[in-house]
Amino acid sequence: MPLPLLKKVLPAQTRLSLRKFFWLSRSWLYLGTNVYCPLCERSFRTFLPFGKERRSQALCPRCHTLERHRLLWLYLQEQVHLQERSLAVLHMAPEPIVQQRLHALPNLLYRSADLTSPVAMDRVDLQALPYATASFDLILCSHVLAHVPDETKALQELRRVLKPQGQLLLQARLHPQEKTLETPEAVTPLQRQQVYGQSDRFRKYGQDFGERVAAQGFTVQAVAYANSRPAEEQTRLGLGLQELIFVATHPAHEVA
Ligand SMILES: [Zn+2]
């Protein structure tokens, strides 16, 4: 059956389950010990290439996570110590395997949220979150902000629902140019496709991403977490040296 027809006939959750089954059934082809995915906790002979520019050693053959997902998971375990703390967590645009791992931790009060994703627990608009002020200790927002029309509103909402001393962890695709590209004339999906390379993007972030978050009242630290590890471990875990984790806190709420 052609893919567009399958999309119409099968509910999103069923398609996701079928996709997961397909990945699982193929993952044995890559059995080995060269690389290790900390999210699905399996070893393989290689990670797979991924992306328009075909990054090598990017995609886990079993759980289909990328460099940024593995890096964030390690950071959460090793720096946030999320397996040992009682935390209220909001996970925007949840990646299925990350959601599965977080939801399974009994010490977390976990919610996932998205505008359209069938795997998210709450259907929300990031520009108008339905949660009370100061609800969450930790918010994960990976590769989401570029897809939100009003970035300022979204960051203000994230700041509002974050508890005192809470942390907002952000990841974004950053382009080499210094300034973020935003073209007000690109209003249709086709125009956005032409300008940003993706029809559902509203900007193309440059190296000023952290400054843009800071402009909305956060203190921001860009953490190159992959670089903090030995080279052989970076390779074995497929962490990708370009990935940064932006740790954002309220200035008034920072831990002394
Ligand atoms: Zn995996």
mmCIF file of C-alpha atoms and ligand atoms in Angstrom, residues 37 40 44 60 62-63 65, ligand 1:
data_model
loop_
_atom_site.group_PDB
_atom_site.id
_atom_site.type_symbol
_atom_site.label_atom_id
_atom_site.label_comp_id
_atom_site.label_asym_id
_atom_site.label_seq_id
_atom_site.Cartn_x
_atom_site.Cartn_y
_atom_site.Cartn_z
ATOM 1 C CA CYS A 37 23.247 3.528 22.768
ATOM 2 C CA CYS A 40 17.943 1.635 24.473
ATOM 3 C CA PHE A 44 25.829 -2.343 17.786
ATOM 4 C CA CYS A 60 20.611 4.253 16.604
ATOM 5 C CA ARG A 62 17.110 0.101 17.318
ATOM 6 C CA CYS A 63 15.478 3.148 18.979
ATOM 7 C CA THR A 65 17.584 8.306 18.453
HETATM 8 ZN ZN ZN B 1 19.109 3.138 20.885
#
